[in-house]
Steps between C-alpha positions, in 0.01 A plus 500: 500500500459841664706587808430780732632683812247710712615803700396815669801675341390682186836545314706186504719504193697195577478208742838398646530146653482508878606230746188314619397558851319174542700239705431220262658685203860495377665819626794480260320670215265781450166444325227705323157347589197505271161327484277367239166636382291241695674606814482875446165544686669371812734809495239762426487632862719732699850344544471422874131397487445151642288292280376146421480426133374196333392389157346190336750257340446191283444258777287734731192325626140632450463485872789750554371722220166510670650543847749779430323708228185708546446493106643159426373504135669828414806554720791281515756725687461660826704767706401537870630792698437617860246785538774714645651518159188597311578881494863454407377282212306806384781737552795301348625545148699211349728488206518170302825448323523245211818319418635334192513139626817407321741495805241365752481142625266326751662445838335219687608624845369851434193386306555799282665582168832674560800650322851539617548789260398871511169518320352812328115498494348506162180673618341635804126530584365726783204366711319754708198285594618166617149356557389594149822320373417192700133505380607542137686175547189335635659464849286467795610728775426418859547750799520309827558600862772234526683281241618201703182295487478522118869439471476175711200375297677574167801300612278186512343573168574402125553860395808670391578750776745765610523671842673829479628729774319307770758632755283823469178328567296540814572225759333174466163494677450212735 
């Protein structure tokens, strides 16, 4: 299994555990967070970019595939951003750090692989064109005026989903 951390910072030589800021997490120990290869496309956006991401899982229905993908026969993963973030996507460079997975474990509350030890990356890859990286992974990219309607519809679907940085999204349209 490959584990990654995505950052806009180019020269991180070690990842020191940090106390989680999430209220549902244990504040008594610091963690280094990582993500798996299937989840990596969800993080190939500027850090604060609000996004709705979803992908097909084993029990996803054909109706949901047809409803939520414009190319249901080729794409099985989608990243949707708001149109205000389009230019920032073009201008942002990301660095994808890979970890040796030996110290990481899956934390059910976090829904991520974490380590409570200082981690040294085993490699780093620079991505200058985030759209190209998503397209290479056969990820459908949607650019929407507002994310909330899609988010609400995905909640009632059979898809695997993640909603990131939605506090930065435009207000819900009524």
